[in-house]
Structures are given as structure tokens and as C-alpha cells.
PDB file of C-alpha atoms in Angstrom:
ATOM      1  CA  TYR A 300     -71.092  31.157 -53.559  1.00 39.00           C
ATOM      2  CA  GLN A 301     -68.291  32.159 -50.884  1.00 45.00           C
ATOM      3  CA  ARG A 302     -65.976  29.420 -53.252  1.00 50.00           C
ATOM      4  CA  ARG A 303     -66.340  31.158 -56.384  1.00 51.00           C
ATOM      5  CA  VAL A 304     -65.895  34.406 -54.321  1.00 42.00           C
ATOM      6  CA  HIS A 305     -62.799  33.152 -52.529  1.00 58.00           C
ATOM      7  CA  GLY A 306     -61.194  32.002 -55.793  1.00 63.00           C
ATOM      8  CA  SER A 307     -61.478  35.194 -57.557  1.00 78.00           C
ATOM      9  CA  ARG A 308     -59.864  37.179 -54.928  1.00 86.00           C
ATOM     10  CA  GLU A 309     -57.627  34.729 -54.483  1.00 87.00           C
ATOM     11  CA  MET A 310     -57.043  35.048 -58.410  1.00 90.00           C
ATOM     12  CA  ASP A 311     -56.752  38.833 -58.378  1.00 91.00           C
ATOM     13  CA  TRP A 312     -54.259  38.888 -55.107  1.00 92.00           C
ATOM     14  CA  GLN A 313     -51.888  35.694 -57.677  1.00 94.00           C
ATOM     15  CA  SER A 314     -52.349  38.170 -60.508  1.00 94.00           C
ATOM     16  CA  GLU A 315     -51.034  41.583 -58.388  1.00 94.00           C
ATOM     17  CA  ALA A 316     -48.500  39.975 -56.412  1.00 93.00           C
ATOM     18  CA  ILE A 317     -46.705  38.430 -59.988  1.00 94.00           C
ATOM     19  CA  ARG A 318     -46.978  41.210 -61.490  1.00 93.00           C
ATOM     20  CA  ASP A 319     -46.021  42.959 -59.360  1.00 91.00           C
ATOM     21  CA  MET A 320     -42.133  41.183 -58.506  1.00 93.00           C
ATOM     22  CA  SER A 321     -40.448  44.381 -57.398  1.00 92.00           C
ATOM     23  CA  SER A 322     -42.923  45.542 -54.938  1.00 92.00           C
ATOM     24  CA  PHE A 323     -41.050  42.379 -52.760  1.00 94.00           C
ATOM     25  CA  ARG A 324     -37.449  41.577 -51.374  1.00 95.00           C
ATOM     26  CA  ASP A 325     -34.565  39.407 -52.189  1.00 95.00           C
ATOM     27  CA  GLY A 326     -31.382  37.968 -50.347  1.00 94.00           C
ATOM     28  CA  THR A 327     -30.429  35.645 -47.976  1.00 95.00           C
ATOM     29  CA  LEU A 328     -33.882  33.811 -46.600  1.00 96.00           C
ATOM     30  CA  THR A 329     -34.825  34.492 -43.591  1.00 95.00           C
ATOM     31  CA  PHE A 330     -36.146  32.528 -40.338  1.00 95.00           C
ATOM     32  CA  PHE A 331     -39.796  33.211 -41.522  1.00 96.00           C
ATOM     33  CA  ASP A 332     -38.777  33.022 -45.502  1.00 97.00           C
ATOM     34  CA  ARG A 333     -37.389  29.033 -44.014  1.00 97.00           C
ATOM     35  CA  VAL A 334     -40.620  28.186 -42.097  1.00 97.00           C
ATOM     36  CA  PHE A 335     -42.655  28.951 -45.422  1.00 97.00           C
ATOM     37  CA  GLU A 336     -40.166  27.115 -47.755  1.00 98.00           C
ATOM     38  CA  ASN A 337     -40.606  24.377 -44.947  1.00 97.00           C
ATOM     39  CA  GLN A 338     -44.343  24.460 -45.140  1.00 97.00           C
ATOM     40  CA  ILE A 339     -44.632  24.829 -48.871  1.00 98.00           C
ATOM     41  CA  ASN A 340     -42.526  21.495 -48.697  1.00 98.00           C
ATOM     42  CA  LYS A 341     -44.734  20.307 -46.369  1.00 97.00           C
ATOM     43  CA  VAL A 342     -48.426  20.184 -48.697  1.00 97.00           C
ATOM     44  CA  ILE A 343     -46.374  18.765 -51.664  1.00 98.00           C
ATOM     45  CA  VAL A 344     -45.483  15.939 -49.439  1.00 97.00           C
ATOM     46  CA  GLU A 345     -49.179  15.609 -48.167  1.00 97.00           C
ATOM     47  CA  THR A 346     -51.300  16.553 -51.225  1.00 97.00           C
ATOM     48  CA  ASP A 347     -49.684  14.123 -53.058  1.00 97.00           C
ATOM     49  CA  ARG A 348     -50.307  11.286 -50.145  1.00 97.00           C
ATOM     50  CA  HIS A 349     -53.568  12.161 -49.854  1.00 97.00           C
ATOM     51  CA  TYR A 350     -54.167  11.808 -53.361  1.00 97.00           C
ATOM     52  CA  GLY A 351     -52.534   8.285 -53.860  1.00 97.00           C
ATOM     53  CA  ALA A 352     -55.131   7.423 -50.736  1.00 97.00           C
ATOM     54  CA  MET A 353     -57.772   9.402 -53.068  1.00 96.00           C
ATOM     55  CA  CYS A 354     -59.010  11.319 -50.307  1.00 97.00           C
ATOM     56  CA  PHE A 355     -59.726  14.476 -52.219  1.00 96.00           C
ATOM     57  CA  ARG A 356     -61.486  16.151 -49.560  1.00 95.00           C
ATOM     58  CA  GLU A 357     -58.285  16.237 -47.437  1.00 97.00           C
ATOM     59  CA  ALA A 358     -56.178  16.969 -50.422  1.00 96.00           C
ATOM     60  CA  LEU A 359     -58.527  19.722 -50.900  1.00 95.00           C
ATOM     61  CA  GLN A 360     -57.952  21.029 -47.109  1.00 96.00           C
ATOM     62  CA  CYS A 361     -54.419  20.543 -47.379  1.00 96.00           C
ATOM     63  CA  CYS A 362     -53.619  22.720 -50.440  1.00 95.00           C
ATOM     64  CA  TRP A 363     -56.408  25.406 -50.860  1.00 95.00           C
ATOM     65  CA  PHE A 364     -57.713  25.963 -47.399  1.00 94.00           C
ATOM     66  CA  GLY A 365     -54.801  25.606 -45.806  1.00 95.00           C
ATOM     67  CA  PHE A 366     -52.212  26.609 -47.625  1.00 95.00           C
ATOM     68  CA  GLN A 367     -53.655  29.801 -47.940  1.00 93.00           C
ATOM     69  CA  ASN A 368     -53.790  30.255 -44.143  1.00 94.00           C
ATOM     70  CA  THR A 369     -50.437  29.309 -44.238  1.00 95.00           C
ATOM     71  CA  ARG A 370     -49.375  31.801 -47.397  1.00 95.00           C
ATOM     72  CA  ASP A 371     -51.804  34.971 -44.668  1.00 94.00           C
ATOM     73  CA  GLU A 372     -49.350  33.687 -41.739  1.00 93.00           C
ATOM     74  CA  TYR A 373     -46.325  33.933 -43.504  1.00 95.00           C
ATOM     75  CA  ARG A 374     -47.488  37.547 -45.126  1.00 93.00           C
ATOM     76  CA  THR A 375     -48.892  38.491 -40.950  1.00 90.00           C
ATOM     77  CA  PHE A 376     -44.727  37.481 -39.602  1.00 89.00           C
ATOM     78  CA  SER A 377     -42.942  39.598 -42.273  1.00 90.00           C
ATOM     79  CA  GLY A 378     -44.463  42.225 -40.986  1.00 85.00           C
ATOM     80  CA  ASP A 379     -42.675  45.080 -42.627  1.00 85.00           C
ATOM     81  CA  ALA A 380     -40.121  43.568 -44.251  1.00 87.00           C
ATOM     82  CA  GLY A 381     -42.275  42.136 -46.809  1.00 93.00           C
ATOM     83  CA  MET A 382     -42.593  38.625 -48.246  1.00 96.00           C
ATOM     84  CA  HIS A 383     -39.841  37.312 -50.745  1.00 97.00           C
ATOM     85  CA  ARG A 384     -39.922  37.281 -54.128  1.00 96.00           C
ATOM     86  CA  ALA A 385     -38.366  33.718 -55.062  1.00 97.00           C
ATOM     87  CA  LEU A 386     -41.520  32.299 -51.979  1.00 97.00           C
ATOM     88  CA  VAL A 387     -43.825  34.390 -53.311  1.00 97.00           C
ATOM     89  CA  ARG A 388     -43.508  32.907 -57.210  1.00 97.00           C
ATOM     90  CA  ARG A 389     -42.737  29.128 -55.561  1.00 98.00           C
ATOM     91  CA  PHE A 390     -46.484  29.125 -54.197  1.00 97.00           C
ATOM     92  CA  VAL A 391     -48.600  30.721 -56.570  1.00 97.00           C
ATOM     93  CA  GLU A 392     -46.719  27.846 -59.411  1.00 97.00           C
ATOM     94  CA  VAL A 393     -46.895  25.211 -56.469  1.00 98.00           C
ATOM     95  CA  GLN A 394     -51.006  25.370 -55.644  1.00 97.00           C
ATOM     96  CA  ALA A 395     -52.034  25.729 -59.182  1.00 97.00           C
ATOM     97  CA  LEU A 396     -49.913  22.268 -59.793  1.00 97.00           C
ATOM     98  CA  VAL A 397     -50.900  20.328 -56.952  1.00 97.00           C
ATOM     99  CA  LEU A 398     -54.602  22.231 -57.412  1.00 96.00           C
ATOM    100  CA  ALA A 399     -54.599  20.923 -61.205  1.00 96.00           C
ATOM    101  CA  PRO A 400     -56.149  17.581 -60.397  1.00 96.00           C
ATOM    102  CA  ILE A 401     -59.349  18.694 -58.694  1.00 95.00           C
ATOM    103  CA  ALA A 402     -59.488  22.555 -59.822  1.00 94.00           C
ATOM    104  CA  PRO A 403     -58.071  22.229 -63.615  1.00 95.00           C
ATOM    105  CA  HIS A 404     -59.758  25.748 -64.527  1.00 94.00           C
ATOM    106  CA  PHE A 405     -58.124  27.584 -61.983  1.00 94.00           C
ATOM    107  CA  ALA A 406     -55.063  26.230 -62.075  1.00 96.00           C
ATOM    108  CA  GLU A 407     -54.782  25.835 -66.028  1.00 96.00           C
ATOM    109  CA  PHE A 408     -55.516  30.169 -65.723  1.00 95.00           C
ATOM    110  CA  VAL A 409     -53.363  30.980 -62.890  1.00 96.00           C
ATOM    111  CA  TRP A 410     -50.193  28.973 -64.592  1.00 97.00           C
ATOM    112  CA  LYS A 411     -51.252  30.413 -68.412  1.00 96.00           C
ATOM    113  CA  GLU A 412     -52.823  34.256 -67.454  1.00 95.00           C
ATOM    114  CA  ILE A 413     -51.068  34.780 -64.439  1.00 96.00           C
ATOM    115  CA  LEU A 414     -47.512  32.538 -64.881  1.00 96.00           C
ATOM    116  CA  GLU A 415     -47.247  33.638 -68.109  1.00 95.00           C
ATOM    117  CA  HIS A 416     -46.639  29.261 -68.870  1.00 96.00           C
ATOM    118  CA  ASP A 417     -46.744  28.549 -72.772  1.00 95.00           C
ATOM    119  CA  THR A 418     -47.239  25.226 -71.768  1.00 95.00           C
ATOM    120  CA  THR A 419     -50.877  23.806 -70.137  1.00 96.00           C
ATOM    121  CA  VAL A 420     -50.677  23.121 -66.075  1.00 96.00           C
ATOM    122  CA  HIS A 421     -51.884  19.599 -67.503  1.00 94.00           C
ATOM    123  CA  ASN A 422     -48.335  18.788 -68.883  1.00 95.00           C
ATOM    124  CA  ALA A 423     -46.434  20.218 -65.920  1.00 96.00           C
ATOM    125  CA  VAL A 424     -44.562  17.780 -63.334  1.00 96.00           C
ATOM    126  CA  TRP A 425     -45.579  17.437 -59.976  1.00 97.00           C
ATOM    127  CA  PRO A 426     -43.593  19.516 -57.964  1.00 97.00           C
ATOM    128  CA  GLU A 427     -40.511  18.404 -56.159  1.00 97.00           C
ATOM    129  CA  PRO A 428     -39.708  19.604 -52.113  1.00 97.00           C
ATOM    130  CA  THR A 429     -37.107  21.923 -52.406  1.00 96.00           C
ATOM    131  CA  LYS A 430     -35.724  19.864 -49.240  1.00 96.00           C
ATOM    132  CA  PRO A 431     -36.868  17.580 -46.409  1.00 96.00           C
ATOM    133  CA  VAL A 432     -39.413  18.891 -44.696  1.00 95.00           C
ATOM    134  CA  ASP A 433     -38.261  19.789 -41.069  1.00 94.00           C
ATOM    135  CA  PRO A 434     -40.219  19.015 -38.009  1.00 90.00           C
ATOM    136  CA  ILE A 435     -38.129  20.744 -36.010  1.00 90.00           C
ATOM    137  CA  LEU A 436     -38.323  23.991 -38.041  1.00 94.00           C
ATOM    138  CA  GLN A 437     -42.472  24.380 -37.556  1.00 90.00           C
ATOM    139  CA  LEU A 438     -41.932  23.108 -33.952  1.00 90.00           C
ATOM    140  CA  SER A 439     -39.240  26.518 -33.888  1.00 93.00           C
ATOM    141  CA  ALA A 440     -42.430  28.441 -35.543  1.00 93.00           C
ATOM    142  CA  ASP A 441     -45.031  27.469 -33.166  1.00 91.00           C
ATOM    143  CA  PHE A 442     -42.591  27.788 -30.585  1.00 92.00           C
ATOM    144  CA  LEU A 443     -42.153  31.264 -31.197  1.00 95.00           C
ATOM    145  CA  ALA A 444     -45.661  32.291 -31.904  1.00 93.00           C
ATOM    146  CA  ASP A 445     -46.883  30.585 -28.931  1.00 93.00           C
ATOM    147  CA  THR A 446     -44.360  32.328 -26.713  1.00 95.00           C
ATOM    148  CA  VAL A 447     -45.350  36.028 -28.369  1.00 96.00           C
ATOM    149  CA  HIS A 448     -48.863  35.001 -27.546  1.00 96.00           C
ATOM    150  CA  THR A 449     -48.385  34.339 -23.943  1.00 96.00           C
ATOM    151  CA  PHE A 450     -46.530  36.931 -23.620  1.00 97.00           C
ATOM    152  CA  ARG A 451     -49.545  39.295 -25.059  1.00 96.00           C
ATOM    153  CA  VAL A 452     -51.838  38.467 -23.133  1.00 96.00           C
ATOM    154  CA  GLN A 453     -49.401  38.713 -19.748  1.00 95.00           C
ATOM    155  CA  ILE A 454     -49.168  42.353 -20.588  1.00 95.00           C
ATOM    156  CA  ALA A 455     -53.005  43.157 -20.997  1.00 94.00           C
ATOM    157  CA  LYS A 456     -53.513  41.814 -17.480  1.00 93.00           C
ATOM    158  CA  GLN A 457     -50.038  43.709 -16.069  1.00 92.00           C
ATOM    159  CA  ALA A 458     -51.536  46.508 -18.149  1.00 89.00           C
ATOM    160  CA  LYS A 459     -54.472  46.880 -16.105  1.00 87.00           C
ATOM    161  CA  LYS A 460     -52.929  46.625 -12.761  1.00 85.00           C
ATOM    162  CA  ALA A 461     -50.178  48.903 -14.005  1.00 76.00           C
ATOM    163  CA  ALA A 462     -50.357  53.220 -14.028  1.00 75.00           C
ATOM    164  CA  ALA A 463     -47.489  53.395 -16.306  1.00 83.00           C
ATOM    165  CA  LYS A 464     -47.461  51.640 -19.702  1.00 90.00           C
ATOM    166  CA  VAL A 465     -44.557  48.786 -19.920  1.00 93.00           C
ATOM    167  CA  THR A 466     -41.971  49.708 -22.384  1.00 95.00           C
ATOM    168  CA  HIS A 467     -39.297  46.297 -21.675  1.00 96.00           C
ATOM    169  CA  GLY A 468     -39.057  42.900 -21.105  1.00 96.00           C
ATOM    170  CA  ASP A 469     -36.284  40.163 -19.829  1.00 96.00           C
ATOM    171  CA  ILE A 470     -37.436  37.218 -21.063  1.00 97.00           C
ATOM    172  CA  PHE A 471     -35.871  33.949 -19.319  1.00 97.00           C
ATOM    173  CA  VAL A 472     -35.218  30.960 -20.612  1.00 96.00           C
ATOM    174  CA  MET A 473     -33.984  27.158 -19.858  1.00 94.00           C
ATOM    175  CA  THR A 474     -31.898  25.855 -22.435  1.00 91.00           C
ATOM    176  CA  GLN A 475     -31.760  22.372 -20.529  1.00 92.00           C
ATOM    177  CA  TYR A 476     -34.903  19.418 -19.104  1.00 92.00           C
ATOM    178  CA  GLU A 477     -34.311  20.149 -15.372  1.00 90.00           C
ATOM    179  CA  PRO A 478     -34.115  16.599 -13.382  1.00 90.00           C
ATOM    180  CA  TRP A 479     -37.528  16.415 -12.645  1.00 91.00           C
ATOM    181  CA  GLN A 480     -38.475  16.631 -16.901  1.00 92.00           C
ATOM    182  CA  LEU A 481     -35.617  14.346 -17.309  1.00 93.00           C
ATOM    183  CA  LEU A 482     -37.565  12.004 -15.279  1.00 93.00           C
ATOM    184  CA  SER A 483     -40.818  12.617 -16.607  1.00 93.00           C
ATOM    185  CA  ILE A 484     -39.391  11.652 -20.535  1.00 93.00           C
ATOM    186  CA  GLU A 485     -38.248   8.586 -18.800  1.00 94.00           C
ATOM    187  CA  ALA A 486     -41.170   7.756 -17.152  1.00 93.00           C
ATOM    188  CA  VAL A 487     -42.911   8.377 -20.506  1.00 93.00           C
ATOM    189  CA  ARG A 488     -41.092   6.733 -22.334  1.00 93.00           C
ATOM    190  CA  THR A 489     -41.141   3.594 -20.273  1.00 93.00           C
ATOM    191  CA  GLU A 490     -44.915   3.504 -20.865  1.00 92.00           C
ATOM    192  CA  THR A 491     -45.049   4.466 -24.213  1.00 92.00           C
ATOM    193  CA  GLU A 492     -42.640   1.079 -25.032  1.00 93.00           C
ATOM    194  CA  ALA A 493     -45.020  -0.940 -23.076  1.00 92.00           C
ATOM    195  CA  ASN A 494     -47.791   0.666 -24.875  1.00 92.00           C
ATOM    196  CA  GLY A 495     -46.841  -0.312 -28.157  1.00 91.00           C
ATOM    197  CA  GLY A 496     -44.913   2.966 -28.829  1.00 89.00           C
ATOM    198  CA  VAL A 497     -48.817   5.187 -28.115  1.00 90.00           C
ATOM    199  CA  VAL A 498     -48.824   7.555 -24.946  1.00 91.00           C
ATOM    200  CA  PRO A 499     -51.737   5.471 -23.328  1.00 91.00           C
ATOM    201  CA  THR A 500     -54.765   7.741 -22.726  1.00 90.00           C
ATOM    202  CA  ASP A 501     -54.718   6.883 -19.060  1.00 91.00           C
ATOM    203  CA  ILE A 502     -51.019   8.622 -18.677  1.00 91.00           C
ATOM    204  CA  ALA A 503     -51.403  10.769 -15.809  1.00 88.00           C
ATOM    205  CA  LYS A 504     -53.285   8.182 -13.702  1.00 88.00           C
ATOM    206  CA  ARG A 505     -49.762   5.236 -14.584  1.00 89.00           C
ATOM    207  CA  LEU A 506     -47.498   7.853 -13.656  1.00 90.00           C
ATOM    208  CA  GLN A 507     -49.203   9.148 -10.331  1.00 87.00           C
ATOM    209  CA  GLY A 508     -47.187   5.861  -8.336  1.00 83.00           C
ATOM    210  CA  ASN A 509     -44.338   7.103  -9.520  1.00 86.00           C
ATOM    211  CA  ALA A 510     -42.620   8.325  -5.595  1.00 88.00           C
ATOM    212  CA  GLU A 511     -39.800  10.334  -8.220  1.00 88.00           C
ATOM    213  CA  LEU A 512     -42.356  12.513  -9.697  1.00 88.00           C
ATOM    214  CA  LYS A 513     -44.960  12.989  -6.758  1.00 86.00           C
ATOM    215  CA  LYS A 514     -42.824  16.095  -5.428  1.00 86.00           C
ATOM    216  CA  ASP A 515     -43.326  18.071  -9.208  1.00 84.00           C
ATOM    217  CA  PHE A 516     -46.580  16.037 -10.127  1.00 88.00           C
ATOM    218  CA  LYS A 517     -48.371  19.015 -10.806  1.00 87.00           C
ATOM    219  CA  ARG A 518     -45.194  20.842 -12.778  1.00 87.00           C
ATOM    220  CA  VAL A 519     -45.022  16.976 -14.758  1.00 90.00           C
ATOM    221  CA  MET A 520     -48.677  16.882 -15.870  1.00 90.00           C
ATOM    222  CA  GLY A 521     -47.824  19.951 -18.003  1.00 88.00           C
ATOM    223  CA  PHE A 522     -45.108  18.965 -19.239  1.00 89.00           C
ATOM    224  CA  VAL A 523     -46.075  15.452 -20.156  1.00 90.00           C
ATOM    225  CA  ALA A 524     -49.336  16.957 -22.385  1.00 90.00           C
ATOM    226  CA  ILE A 525     -46.311  18.971 -23.982  1.00 87.00           C
ATOM    227  CA  LEU A 526     -44.281  15.722 -24.469  1.00 89.00           C
ATOM    228  CA  LYS A 527     -47.803  14.017 -25.291  1.00 89.00           C
ATOM    229  CA  GLU A 528     -48.292  16.299 -28.141  1.00 85.00           C
ATOM    230  CA  ARG A 529     -44.614  15.684 -29.631  1.00 85.00           C
ATOM    231  CA  VAL A 530     -44.078  12.181 -29.715  1.00 88.00           C
ATOM    232  CA  THR A 531     -47.711  11.625 -31.565  1.00 83.00           C
ATOM    233  CA  LYS A 532     -45.542  13.919 -34.175  1.00 79.00           C
ATOM    234  CA  PHE A 533     -42.350  13.018 -33.885  1.00 81.00           C
ATOM    235  CA  GLY A 534     -42.240   9.747 -32.592  1.00 84.00           C
ATOM    236  CA  PRO A 535     -39.335   8.355 -31.050  1.00 87.00           C
ATOM    237  CA  ALA A 536     -37.548  10.943 -31.021  1.00 85.00           C
ATOM    238  CA  SER A 537     -39.630  13.152 -28.349  1.00 87.00           C
ATOM    239  CA  PHE A 538     -37.458  11.500 -25.916  1.00 92.00           C
ATOM    240  CA  ASP A 539     -34.215  12.952 -26.286  1.00 92.00           C
ATOM    241  CA  PRO A 540     -32.845  14.310 -23.437  1.00 92.00           C
ATOM    242  CA  VAL A 541     -31.736  17.259 -25.389  1.00 91.00           C
ATOM    243  CA  PRO A 542     -34.282  19.605 -26.117  1.00 90.00           C
ATOM    244  CA  PRO A 543     -35.347  19.934 -29.576  1.00 88.00           C
ATOM    245  CA  ILE A 544     -35.630  23.577 -29.928  1.00 91.00           C
ATOM    246  CA  PRO A 545     -32.322  25.809 -29.758  1.00 93.00           C
ATOM    247  CA  GLU A 546     -34.979  28.309 -27.732  1.00 95.00           C
ATOM    248  CA  ARG A 547     -32.595  30.619 -26.629  1.00 96.00           C
ATOM    249  CA  ALA A 548     -30.517  31.396 -29.921  1.00 96.00           C
ATOM    250  CA  LEU A 549     -34.357  31.660 -31.764  1.00 96.00           C
ATOM    251  CA  LEU A 550     -35.558  33.921 -29.346  1.00 97.00           C
ATOM    252  CA  GLU A 551     -32.260  36.015 -29.126  1.00 97.00           C
ATOM    253  CA  GLU A 552     -32.528  35.969 -33.216  1.00 95.00           C
ATOM    254  CA  GLN A 553     -35.905  37.053 -33.140  1.00 95.00           C
ATOM    255  CA  ALA A 554     -35.521  39.466 -30.256  1.00 96.00           C
ATOM    256  CA  ALA A 555     -36.762  42.494 -32.280  1.00 93.00           C
ATOM    257  CA  TYR A 556     -39.181  40.226 -34.209  1.00 93.00           C
ATOM    258  CA  ILE A 557     -40.461  39.934 -30.228  1.00 95.00           C
ATOM    259  CA  ALA A 558     -40.829  43.360 -29.265  1.00 96.00           C
ATOM    260  CA  ALA A 559     -42.322  44.770 -32.181  1.00 94.00           C
ATOM    261  CA  GLN A 560     -45.026  42.269 -31.799  1.00 94.00           C
ATOM    262  CA  LEU A 561     -45.173  43.022 -28.072  1.00 96.00           C
ATOM    263  CA  GLY A 562     -45.279  46.944 -28.340  1.00 95.00           C
ATOM    264  CA  LEU A 563     -42.416  47.278 -26.319  1.00 96.00           C
ATOM    265  CA  ALA A 564     -38.753  49.328 -26.630  1.00 96.00           C
ATOM    266  CA  ALA A 565     -36.644  45.926 -26.282  1.00 96.00           C
ATOM    267  CA  VAL A 566     -36.346  42.493 -24.952  1.00 97.00           C
ATOM    268  CA  THR A 567     -33.861  40.971 -23.197  1.00 96.00           C
ATOM    269  CA  ILE A 568     -32.911  37.244 -23.403  1.00 96.00           C
ATOM    270  CA  VAL A 569     -31.877  35.908 -20.279  1.00 95.00           C
ATOM    271  CA  ASP A 570     -30.603  32.359 -19.209  1.00 94.00           C
ATOM    272  CA  ALA A 571     -32.953  31.004 -16.699  1.00 94.00           C
ATOM    273  CA  ALA A 572     -29.921  29.099 -15.325  1.00 91.00           C
ATOM    274  CA  ASP A 573     -26.814  31.218 -14.846  1.00 91.00           C
ATOM    275  CA  PRO A 574     -26.851  31.848 -11.707  1.00 89.00           C
ATOM    276  CA  ALA A 575     -25.521  35.740 -11.956  1.00 89.00           C
ATOM    277  CA  ALA A 576     -27.932  36.503 -14.059  1.00 87.00           C
ATOM    278  CA  PRO A 577     -29.766  39.400 -13.117  1.00 86.00           C
ATOM    279  CA  ASP A 578     -34.104  38.114 -11.253  1.00 88.00           C
ATOM    280  CA  ARG A 579     -37.019  40.335 -11.533  1.00 86.00           C
ATOM    281  CA  ASP A 580     -40.731  39.802 -10.402  1.00 84.00           C
ATOM    282  CA  ARG A 581     -39.029  35.993  -9.803  1.00 89.00           C
ATOM    283  CA  ALA A 582     -39.704  35.165 -12.964  1.00 92.00           C
ATOM    284  CA  LYS A 583     -35.999  32.946 -13.566  1.00 92.00           C
ATOM    285  CA  ALA A 584     -37.625  30.388 -11.234  1.00 89.00           C
ATOM    286  CA  LYS A 585     -40.618  29.963 -13.383  1.00 91.00           C
ATOM    287  CA  ALA A 586     -38.620  29.513 -16.663  1.00 93.00           C
ATOM    288  CA  GLU A 587     -38.512  25.500 -18.542  1.00 90.00           C
ATOM    289  CA  VAL A 588     -37.466  24.384 -20.878  1.00 90.00           C
ATOM    290  CA  GLY A 589     -40.746  25.209 -23.511  1.00 88.00           C
ATOM    291  CA  ARG A 590     -41.562  27.685 -21.155  1.00 90.00           C
ATOM    292  CA  PRO A 591     -40.012  30.905 -21.239  1.00 95.00           C
ATOM    293  CA  ALA A 592     -40.785  33.489 -18.213  1.00 96.00           C
ATOM    294  CA  ALA A 593     -40.720  37.081 -18.740  1.00 96.00           C
ATOM    295  CA  ALA A 594     -40.962  40.275 -16.291  1.00 95.00           C
ATOM    296  CA  PHE A 595     -42.435  43.308 -18.205  1.00 95.00           C
ATOM    297  CA  TYR A 596     -41.221  46.489 -16.612  1.00 93.00           C
ATOM    298  CA  THR A 597     -41.379  50.794 -17.366  1.00 92.00           C
ATOM    299  CA  ALA A 598     -37.978  51.444 -18.089  1.00 86.00           C
ATOM    300  CA  ALA A 599     -36.397  54.511 -15.769  1.00 74.00           C
TER     301      ALA A 599
END
């Protein structure tokens, strides 16, 4: 029953969206537009793989439940600017096509009644990704979301102690790995290669005997946890000594979005490696690649 209701609500949303396409914006794709486009391409590729392996439950999870969540996140990230017109239609069309093998009646209704195609969805070809799936683009989106969440929690804790509401923030970003991180990368790479390309489950125990990492071992373990997750997703490319995400450029581009999400008037992105950069609340020294630090304050 709940699935039927969910399907009916989705039909209603898609019908209204296609009928009122003028309410969405067009023009150049923003960062969040490109992330959504990338996720649509990923759904096409992954659903095709699930069907090929006869994994229909996984296919449904990917092209229905997961795809709905992806669209909802995109709608939230788009904020007042709204979603991109071409991507809204692309979403509706792609979902109808990838659902057709397991939800033929739903797909047919969307294809003919909502999208107003003349032919049946079952004669349509499988959708093609607009470009290769970009894992770094998704990683960048996850990094941005995690950063905003971390800072929101920090502001909430600070609000319990501060008399005045914070209005501004300085966000400190490291653009290069520190020496201990490079040593960590090399140590994990060596252990992973010796373990057949898989990060050993006892990697922490193996690194305990590394004299070069002993001084910063607590920080090393936090970084290794992030590195282990990246190796699982991206393989050997994770051991590149150059950080995968252009963090400073990304945060500068999204400074207005970050400020709005945190309820601030403005945020300033600061290079933590710049000795001349002003420090506030000793936050500069806390910044690491993948983990920006921030100081929030009330402007005079």
C-alpha cells in the first residue's frame, strides 16, 4: 500500500513538473546541476549492471528509491534558484526508461501520458549517459555536504555558550597534504599492495610499529579511515600525493551557499598554509586536507 501511495505521489510530482516547465530555470549548469547530471549518469550505468546480473532488487533500489533520494537532495541543494529545466525532464525520462523492465505500467504512463511520447516506452532504447561518470565530482559534493554539517554542529555548540548570535565565519583550508599525511599515504599504499590491492583490516595495528608516524598517530588514524574509504571507491588513484578535491576553489565558489546554510551573513575562505593569513581562535592549525577548520564570530 505504501509503495502504491509513493508511486502515485511521484506521478503527481512528475506530471506537475512537466506541465509547468517554465517554473524551472535554464542556462549554464551550476555545481549542483553538474552533480545531479553526474548522478543520473551513474544510475543509468549501475541499473544496467544490476539488470545484467539479474539482481532486480538492487536495480529497484538504485533506479527508484535511490533515484528519488538523489532528486530530493538536488531540489534541496538548488534552494531558491530552483532546479534546472533540462535536468528535471532528463530525470523523468531516464527514470521511466530504467524502470520499464520491472515497473512497465508506471513507466508507460509516465512515458506517454506525462512526457507525451507517441510511441510506447518498451520500444525506446536504453538511455545513454551524457558523459562518463565522474567520481571526483560526487566526492566533491559529499565533501561539501559533510563540511556544512560539521560547521552547523560547531555553531550549535558555540551558541550554547555565546551571548550573541554568530554572523560571520573564517574557514581555513589546507590545499596540500602535510608531511605526516604523505607518510601515511605511502605506508597504507605499501600495506595495501602487499595485501593484494585491499587495505588490510588490521591496518591500524600494522601502522603502530611505524616510527615515522608515532608522533602524529592519533591524527594518522583519522586520516587513514578516510583514505581507506577512498581506496574502496577509487582504487590506487587514492594514493596520489595531490589531494583529489580542489577544496579551496570549491569552497570559494560555494561561499554564499555555505553562509546561507549556516545562517551567516558571510564566510571567508582562508588558505591555512599562508603564514600571513590571519588566525582566529587558533583554528588555522586544526585544518587538514579533507577537514577544513572554522572560527565563527559576531561581527562588530
